[in-house]
PDB file of C-alpha atoms and ligand atoms in Angstrom:
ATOM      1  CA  UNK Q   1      12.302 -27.309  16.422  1.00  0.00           C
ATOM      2  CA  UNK Q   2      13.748 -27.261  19.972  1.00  0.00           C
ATOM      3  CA  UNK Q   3      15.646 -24.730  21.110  1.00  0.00           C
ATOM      4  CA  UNK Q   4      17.502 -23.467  24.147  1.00  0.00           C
ATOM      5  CA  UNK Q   5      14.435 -21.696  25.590  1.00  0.00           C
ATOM      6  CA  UNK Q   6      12.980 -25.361  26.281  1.00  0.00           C
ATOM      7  CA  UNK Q   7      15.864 -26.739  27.722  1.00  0.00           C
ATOM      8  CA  UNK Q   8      14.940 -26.064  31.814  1.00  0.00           C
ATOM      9  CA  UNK Q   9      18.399 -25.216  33.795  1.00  0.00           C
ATOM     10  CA  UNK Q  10      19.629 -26.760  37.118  1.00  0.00           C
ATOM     11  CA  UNK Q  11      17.026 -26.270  40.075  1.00  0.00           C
ATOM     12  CA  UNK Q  12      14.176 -26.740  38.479  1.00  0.00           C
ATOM     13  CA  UNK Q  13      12.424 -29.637  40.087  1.00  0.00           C
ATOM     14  CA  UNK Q  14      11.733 -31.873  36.842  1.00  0.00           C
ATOM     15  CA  UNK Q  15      15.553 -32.294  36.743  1.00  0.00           C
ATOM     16  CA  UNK Q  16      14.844 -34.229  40.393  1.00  0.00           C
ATOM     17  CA  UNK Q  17      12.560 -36.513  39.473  1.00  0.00           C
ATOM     18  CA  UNK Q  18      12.358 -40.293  38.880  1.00  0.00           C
ATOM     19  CA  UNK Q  19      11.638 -40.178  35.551  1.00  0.00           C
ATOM     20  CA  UNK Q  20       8.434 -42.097  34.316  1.00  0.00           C
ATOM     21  CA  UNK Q  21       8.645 -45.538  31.934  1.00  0.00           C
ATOM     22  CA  UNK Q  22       7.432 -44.792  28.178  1.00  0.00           C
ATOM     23  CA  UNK Q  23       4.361 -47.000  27.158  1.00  0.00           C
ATOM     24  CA  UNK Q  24       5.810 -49.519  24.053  1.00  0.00           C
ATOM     25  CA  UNK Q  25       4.472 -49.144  21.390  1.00  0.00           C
ATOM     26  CA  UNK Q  26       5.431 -44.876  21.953  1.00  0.00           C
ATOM     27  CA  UNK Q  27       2.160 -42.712  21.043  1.00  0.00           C
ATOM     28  CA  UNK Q  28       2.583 -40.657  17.943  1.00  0.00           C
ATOM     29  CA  UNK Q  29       3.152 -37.643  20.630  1.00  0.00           C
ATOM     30  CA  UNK Q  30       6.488 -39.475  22.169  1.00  0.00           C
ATOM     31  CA  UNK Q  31       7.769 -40.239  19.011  1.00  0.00           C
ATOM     32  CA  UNK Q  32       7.462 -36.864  18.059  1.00  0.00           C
ATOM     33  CA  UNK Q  33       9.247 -35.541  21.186  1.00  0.00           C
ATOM     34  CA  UNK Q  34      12.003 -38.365  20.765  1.00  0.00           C
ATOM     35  CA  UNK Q  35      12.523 -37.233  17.097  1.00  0.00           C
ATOM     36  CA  UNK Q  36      12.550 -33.265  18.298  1.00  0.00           C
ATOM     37  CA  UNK Q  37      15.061 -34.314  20.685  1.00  0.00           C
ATOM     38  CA  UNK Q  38      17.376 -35.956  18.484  1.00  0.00           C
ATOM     39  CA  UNK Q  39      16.810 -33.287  15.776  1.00  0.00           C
ATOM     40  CA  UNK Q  40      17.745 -30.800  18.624  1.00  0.00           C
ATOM     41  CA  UNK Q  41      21.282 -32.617  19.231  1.00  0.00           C
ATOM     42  CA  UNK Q  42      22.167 -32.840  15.567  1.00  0.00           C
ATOM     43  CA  UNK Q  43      21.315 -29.247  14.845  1.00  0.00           C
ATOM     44  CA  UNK Q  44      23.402 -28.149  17.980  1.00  0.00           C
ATOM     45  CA  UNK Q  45      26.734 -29.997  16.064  1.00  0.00           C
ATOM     46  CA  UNK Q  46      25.655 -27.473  12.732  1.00  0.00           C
ATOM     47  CA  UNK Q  47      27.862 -24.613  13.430  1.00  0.00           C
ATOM     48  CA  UNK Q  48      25.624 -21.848  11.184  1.00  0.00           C
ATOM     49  CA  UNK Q  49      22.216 -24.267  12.315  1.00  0.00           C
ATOM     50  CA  UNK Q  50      24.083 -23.195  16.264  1.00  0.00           C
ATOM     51  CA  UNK Q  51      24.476 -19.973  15.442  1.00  0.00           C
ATOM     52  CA  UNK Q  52      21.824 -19.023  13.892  1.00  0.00           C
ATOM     53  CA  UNK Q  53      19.339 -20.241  16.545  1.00  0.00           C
ATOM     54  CA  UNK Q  54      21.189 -19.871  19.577  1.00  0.00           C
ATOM     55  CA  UNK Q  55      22.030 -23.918  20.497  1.00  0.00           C
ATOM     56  CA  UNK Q  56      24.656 -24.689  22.716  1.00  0.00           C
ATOM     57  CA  UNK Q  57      26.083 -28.023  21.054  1.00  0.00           C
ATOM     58  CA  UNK Q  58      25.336 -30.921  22.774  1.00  0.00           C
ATOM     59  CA  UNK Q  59      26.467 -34.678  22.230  1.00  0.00           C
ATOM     60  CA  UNK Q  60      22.966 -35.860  24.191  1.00  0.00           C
ATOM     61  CA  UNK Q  61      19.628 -34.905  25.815  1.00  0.00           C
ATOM     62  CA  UNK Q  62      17.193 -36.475  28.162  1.00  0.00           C
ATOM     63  CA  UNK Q  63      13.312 -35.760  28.002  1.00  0.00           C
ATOM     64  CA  UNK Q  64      13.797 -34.519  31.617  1.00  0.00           C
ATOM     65  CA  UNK Q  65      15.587 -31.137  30.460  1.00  0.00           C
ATOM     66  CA  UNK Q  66      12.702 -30.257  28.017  1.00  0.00           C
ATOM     67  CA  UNK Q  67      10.364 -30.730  31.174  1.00  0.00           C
ATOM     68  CA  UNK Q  68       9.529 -33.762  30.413  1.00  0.00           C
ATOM     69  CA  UNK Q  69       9.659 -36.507  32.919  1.00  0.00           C
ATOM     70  CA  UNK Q  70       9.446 -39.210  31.086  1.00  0.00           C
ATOM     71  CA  UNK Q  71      12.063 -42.449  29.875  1.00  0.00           C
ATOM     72  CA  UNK Q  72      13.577 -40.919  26.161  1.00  0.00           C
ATOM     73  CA  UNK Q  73      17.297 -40.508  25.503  1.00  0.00           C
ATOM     74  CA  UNK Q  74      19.027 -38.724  22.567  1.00  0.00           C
ATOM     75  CA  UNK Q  75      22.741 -39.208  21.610  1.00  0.00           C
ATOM     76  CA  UNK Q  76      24.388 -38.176  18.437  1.00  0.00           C
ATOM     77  CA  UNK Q  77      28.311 -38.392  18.821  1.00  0.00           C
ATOM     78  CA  UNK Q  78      31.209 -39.476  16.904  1.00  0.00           C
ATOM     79  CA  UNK Q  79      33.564 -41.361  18.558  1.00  0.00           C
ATOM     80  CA  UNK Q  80      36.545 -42.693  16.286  1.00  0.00           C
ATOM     81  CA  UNK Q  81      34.933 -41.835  12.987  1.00  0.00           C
ATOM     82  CA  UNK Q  82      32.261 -43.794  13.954  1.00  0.00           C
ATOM     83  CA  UNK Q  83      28.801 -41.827  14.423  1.00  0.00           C
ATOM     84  CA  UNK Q  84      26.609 -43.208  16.527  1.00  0.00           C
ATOM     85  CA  UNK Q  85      23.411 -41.728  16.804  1.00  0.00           C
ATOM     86  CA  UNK Q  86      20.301 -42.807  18.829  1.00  0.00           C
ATOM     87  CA  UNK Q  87      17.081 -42.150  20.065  1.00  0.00           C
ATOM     88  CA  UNK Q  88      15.493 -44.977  22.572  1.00  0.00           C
ATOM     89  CA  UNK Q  89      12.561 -45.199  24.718  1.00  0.00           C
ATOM     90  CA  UNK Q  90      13.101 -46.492  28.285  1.00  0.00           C
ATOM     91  CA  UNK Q  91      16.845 -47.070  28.145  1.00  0.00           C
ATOM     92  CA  UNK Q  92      18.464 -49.273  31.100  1.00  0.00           C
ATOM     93  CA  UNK Q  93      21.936 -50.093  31.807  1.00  0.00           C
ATOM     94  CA  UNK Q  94      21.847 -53.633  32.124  1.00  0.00           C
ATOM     95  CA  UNK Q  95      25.821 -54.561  32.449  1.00  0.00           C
ATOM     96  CA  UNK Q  96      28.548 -52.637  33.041  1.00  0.00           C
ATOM     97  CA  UNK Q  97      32.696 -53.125  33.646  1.00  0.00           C
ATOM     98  CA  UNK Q  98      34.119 -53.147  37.033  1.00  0.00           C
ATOM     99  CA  UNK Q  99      36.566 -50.349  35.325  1.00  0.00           C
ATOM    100  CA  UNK Q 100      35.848 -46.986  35.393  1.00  0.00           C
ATOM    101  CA  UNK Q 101      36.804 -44.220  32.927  1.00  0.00           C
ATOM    102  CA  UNK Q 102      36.216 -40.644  33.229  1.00  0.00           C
ATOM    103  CA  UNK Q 103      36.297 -37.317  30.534  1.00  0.00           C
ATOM    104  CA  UNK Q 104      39.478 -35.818  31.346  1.00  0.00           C
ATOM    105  CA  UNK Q 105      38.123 -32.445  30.633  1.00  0.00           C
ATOM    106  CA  UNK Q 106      35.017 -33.037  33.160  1.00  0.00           C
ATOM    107  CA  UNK Q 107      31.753 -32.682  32.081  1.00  0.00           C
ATOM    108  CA  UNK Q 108      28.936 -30.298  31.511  1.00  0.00           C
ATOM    109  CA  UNK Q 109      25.259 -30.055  31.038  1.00  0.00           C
ATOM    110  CA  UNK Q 110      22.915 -28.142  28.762  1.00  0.00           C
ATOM    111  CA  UNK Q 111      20.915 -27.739  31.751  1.00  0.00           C
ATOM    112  CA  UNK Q 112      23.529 -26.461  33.586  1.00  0.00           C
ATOM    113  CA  UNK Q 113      25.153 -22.943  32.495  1.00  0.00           C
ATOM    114  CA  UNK Q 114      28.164 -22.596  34.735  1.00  0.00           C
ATOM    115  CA  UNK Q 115      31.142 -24.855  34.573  1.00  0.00           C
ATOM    116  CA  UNK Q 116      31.647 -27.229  37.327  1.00  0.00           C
ATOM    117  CA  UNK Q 117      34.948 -28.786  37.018  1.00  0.00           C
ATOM    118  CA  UNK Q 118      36.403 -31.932  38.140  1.00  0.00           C
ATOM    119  CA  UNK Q 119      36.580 -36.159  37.221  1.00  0.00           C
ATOM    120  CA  UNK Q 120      33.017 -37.489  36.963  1.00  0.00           C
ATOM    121  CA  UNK Q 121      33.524 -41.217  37.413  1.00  0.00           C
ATOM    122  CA  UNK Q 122      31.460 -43.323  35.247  1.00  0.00           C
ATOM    123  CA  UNK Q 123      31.426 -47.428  34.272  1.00  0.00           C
ATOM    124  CA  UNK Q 124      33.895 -47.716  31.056  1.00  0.00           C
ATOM    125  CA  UNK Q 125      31.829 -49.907  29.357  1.00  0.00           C
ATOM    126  CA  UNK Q 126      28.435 -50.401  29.455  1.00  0.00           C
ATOM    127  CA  UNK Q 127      25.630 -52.715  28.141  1.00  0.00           C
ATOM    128  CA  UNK Q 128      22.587 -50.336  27.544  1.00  0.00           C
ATOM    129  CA  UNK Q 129      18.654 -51.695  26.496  1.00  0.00           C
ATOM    130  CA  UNK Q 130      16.217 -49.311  25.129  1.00  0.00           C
ATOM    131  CA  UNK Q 131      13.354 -49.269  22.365  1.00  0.00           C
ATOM    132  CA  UNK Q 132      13.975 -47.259  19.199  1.00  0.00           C
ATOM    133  CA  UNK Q 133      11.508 -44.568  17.777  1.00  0.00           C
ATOM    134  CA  UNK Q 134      10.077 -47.870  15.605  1.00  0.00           C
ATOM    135  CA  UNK Q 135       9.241 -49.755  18.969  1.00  0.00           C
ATOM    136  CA  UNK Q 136      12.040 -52.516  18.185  1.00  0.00           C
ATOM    137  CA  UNK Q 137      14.123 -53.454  21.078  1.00  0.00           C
ATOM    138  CA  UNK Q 138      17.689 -52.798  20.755  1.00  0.00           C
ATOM    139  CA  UNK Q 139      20.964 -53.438  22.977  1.00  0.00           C
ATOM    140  CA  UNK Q 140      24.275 -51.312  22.563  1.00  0.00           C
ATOM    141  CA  UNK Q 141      27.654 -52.081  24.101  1.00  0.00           C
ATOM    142  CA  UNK Q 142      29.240 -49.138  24.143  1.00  0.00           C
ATOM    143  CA  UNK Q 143      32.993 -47.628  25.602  1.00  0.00           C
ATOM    144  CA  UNK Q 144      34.847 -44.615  25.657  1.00  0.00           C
ATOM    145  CA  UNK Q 145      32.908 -41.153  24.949  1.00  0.00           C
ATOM    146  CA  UNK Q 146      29.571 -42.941  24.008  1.00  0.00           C
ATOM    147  CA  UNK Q 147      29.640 -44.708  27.197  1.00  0.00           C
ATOM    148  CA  UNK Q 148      30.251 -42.145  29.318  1.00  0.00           C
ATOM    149  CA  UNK Q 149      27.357 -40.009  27.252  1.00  0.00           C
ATOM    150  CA  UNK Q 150      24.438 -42.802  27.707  1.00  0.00           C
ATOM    151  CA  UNK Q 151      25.215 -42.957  31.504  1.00  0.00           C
ATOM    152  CA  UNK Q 152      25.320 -39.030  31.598  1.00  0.00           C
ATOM    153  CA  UNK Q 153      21.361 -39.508  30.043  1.00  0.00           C
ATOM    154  CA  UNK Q 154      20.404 -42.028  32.015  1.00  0.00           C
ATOM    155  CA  UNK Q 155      21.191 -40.471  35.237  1.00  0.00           C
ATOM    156  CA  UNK Q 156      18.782 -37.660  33.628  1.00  0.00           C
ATOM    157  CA  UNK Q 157      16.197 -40.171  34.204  1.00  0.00           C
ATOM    158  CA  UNK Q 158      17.184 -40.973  37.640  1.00  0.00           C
ATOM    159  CA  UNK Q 159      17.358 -37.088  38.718  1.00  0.00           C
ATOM    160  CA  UNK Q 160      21.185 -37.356  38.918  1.00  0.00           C
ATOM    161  CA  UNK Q 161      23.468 -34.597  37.797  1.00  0.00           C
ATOM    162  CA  UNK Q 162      26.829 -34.924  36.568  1.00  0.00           C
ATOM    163  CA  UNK Q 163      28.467 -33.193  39.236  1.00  0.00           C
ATOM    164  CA  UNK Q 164      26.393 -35.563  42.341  1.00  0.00           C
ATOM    165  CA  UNK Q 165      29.362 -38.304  41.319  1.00  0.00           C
ATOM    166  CA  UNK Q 166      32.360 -35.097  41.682  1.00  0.00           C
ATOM    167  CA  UNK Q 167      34.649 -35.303  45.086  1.00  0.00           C
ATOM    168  CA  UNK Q 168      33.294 -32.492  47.026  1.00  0.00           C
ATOM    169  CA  UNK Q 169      36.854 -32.429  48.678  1.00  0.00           C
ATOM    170  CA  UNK Q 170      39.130 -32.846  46.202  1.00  0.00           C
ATOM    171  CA  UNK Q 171      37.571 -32.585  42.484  1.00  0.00           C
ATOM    172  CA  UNK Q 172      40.457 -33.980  40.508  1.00  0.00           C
ATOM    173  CA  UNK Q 173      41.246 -36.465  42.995  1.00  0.00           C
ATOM    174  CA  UNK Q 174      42.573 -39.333  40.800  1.00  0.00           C
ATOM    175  CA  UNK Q 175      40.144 -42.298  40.129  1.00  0.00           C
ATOM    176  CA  UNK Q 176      40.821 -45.587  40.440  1.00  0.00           C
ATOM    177  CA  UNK Q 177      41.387 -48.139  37.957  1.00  0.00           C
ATOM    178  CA  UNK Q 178      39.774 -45.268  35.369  1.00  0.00           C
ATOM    179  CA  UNK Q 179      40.842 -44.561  31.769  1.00  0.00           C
ATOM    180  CA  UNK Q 180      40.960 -40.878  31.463  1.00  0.00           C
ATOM    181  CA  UNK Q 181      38.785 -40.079  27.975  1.00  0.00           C
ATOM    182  CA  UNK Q 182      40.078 -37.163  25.876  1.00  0.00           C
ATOM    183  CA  UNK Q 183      37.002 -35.510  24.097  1.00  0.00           C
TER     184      UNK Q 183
HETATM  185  O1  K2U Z 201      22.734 -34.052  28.815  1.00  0.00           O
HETATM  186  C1  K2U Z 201      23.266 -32.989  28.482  1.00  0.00           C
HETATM  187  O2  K2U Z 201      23.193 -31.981  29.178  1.00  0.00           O
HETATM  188  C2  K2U Z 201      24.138 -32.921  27.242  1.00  0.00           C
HETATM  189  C3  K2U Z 201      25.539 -33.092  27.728  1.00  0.00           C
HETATM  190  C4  K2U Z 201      25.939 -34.478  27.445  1.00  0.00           C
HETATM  191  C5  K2U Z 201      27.261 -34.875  28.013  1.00  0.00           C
HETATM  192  C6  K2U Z 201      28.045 -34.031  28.771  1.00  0.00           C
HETATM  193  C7  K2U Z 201      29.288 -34.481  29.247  1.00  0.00           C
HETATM  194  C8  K2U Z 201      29.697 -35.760  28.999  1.00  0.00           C
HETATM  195  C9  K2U Z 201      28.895 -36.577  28.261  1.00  0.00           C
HETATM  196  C10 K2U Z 201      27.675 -36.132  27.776  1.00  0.00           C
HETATM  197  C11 K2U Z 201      26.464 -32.007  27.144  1.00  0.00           C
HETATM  198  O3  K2U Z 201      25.952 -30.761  27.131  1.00  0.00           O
HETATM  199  S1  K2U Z 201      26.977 -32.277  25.582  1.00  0.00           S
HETATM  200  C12 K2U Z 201      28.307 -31.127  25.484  1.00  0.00           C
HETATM  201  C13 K2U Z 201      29.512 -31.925  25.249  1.00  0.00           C
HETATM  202  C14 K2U Z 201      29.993 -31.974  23.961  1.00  0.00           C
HETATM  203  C15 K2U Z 201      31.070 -32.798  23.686  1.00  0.00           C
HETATM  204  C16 K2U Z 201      31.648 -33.570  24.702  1.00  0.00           C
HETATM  205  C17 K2U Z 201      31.143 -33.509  26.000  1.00  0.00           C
HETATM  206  C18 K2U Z 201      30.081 -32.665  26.280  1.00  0.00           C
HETATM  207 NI1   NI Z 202      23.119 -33.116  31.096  1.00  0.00          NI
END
């Protein structure tokens, strides 16, 4: 079971990198690490599973943060009642909206332990493709919170933080054309 003590924290090189594609069909070994991953978010949204080991809930997590460098995304959030959980291999954005939208309350980052606030603009709807942990190709359009949690991953991939997109001059400088997302 995964827990905090694998999740690497903001300066460690991996967290830089270009993450590397996932061969299709996954080994046994990256399905494993996909399934650990997802089992890590869901356990992280157990208050007494949190507790007991230490997790700091999370909605999402990218291979990258468990050292990993390679393609694999983890999401397990409810948005609207609806749960939508999901563990792909090489996921790609392949169409997004011209609008943006933003988390009103900013973001954060298990792999990042202080608080950097501010408006984190992201696409508000997004087209993503990825493989699931049976090797079958799958395509998500996604809004609100879910989008703005895939494109959090897949920067991950990309060895982009959350707070690379912030206004270094003026954090809550009011974005454009964005729908401001309540968590
Ligand atoms: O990738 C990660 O570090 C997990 C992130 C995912 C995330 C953060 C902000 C916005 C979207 C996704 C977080 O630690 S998950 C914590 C969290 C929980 C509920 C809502 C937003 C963030
Ligand atoms: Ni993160």
């Amino acid at each position: 079971m995964l827990s905090m003590k694998d999740i690497i924290r903001d300066g460690h090189p991996t967290l830089r990198q270009i993450a590397s594609e996932v061969s299709i069909p996954p080994s046994e070994g990256d399905q494993q690490i996909l399934k650990d991953m997802l089992e890590y978010v869901r356990n992280s949204q157990s208050p007494e599973l949190a507790s007991r080991y230490g997790l700091r809930p999370g909605i999402g997590l990218a291979a990258p943060q468990i050292n990993i460098p390679k393609r694999m995304i983890a999401v397990h959030v409810t948005d609207n009642n609806e749960l939508l959980s999901y563990a792909l291999f090489n996921p790609k954005i392949v169409s997004h909206s011209v609008q943006r939208s933003y988390l009103a309350a900013g973001e954060g980052c298990l792999s990042v332990d202080e608080s950097i606030p501010g408006f984190v603009p992201r696409y508000a709807k997004v087209t993503v493709k990825g493989t699931d942990l049976e090797g079958k190709e799958v395509k998500l359009r996604l809004k609100g919170l879910p989008a703005i949690v895939f494109q959090h991953e897949i920067d991950h991939l990309n060895g982009i933080m959350f707070y690379d997109h912030i206004n270094k001059q003026n954090p809550f400088l009011p974005i454009e054309n964005a729908i401001a997302i309540e968590r």
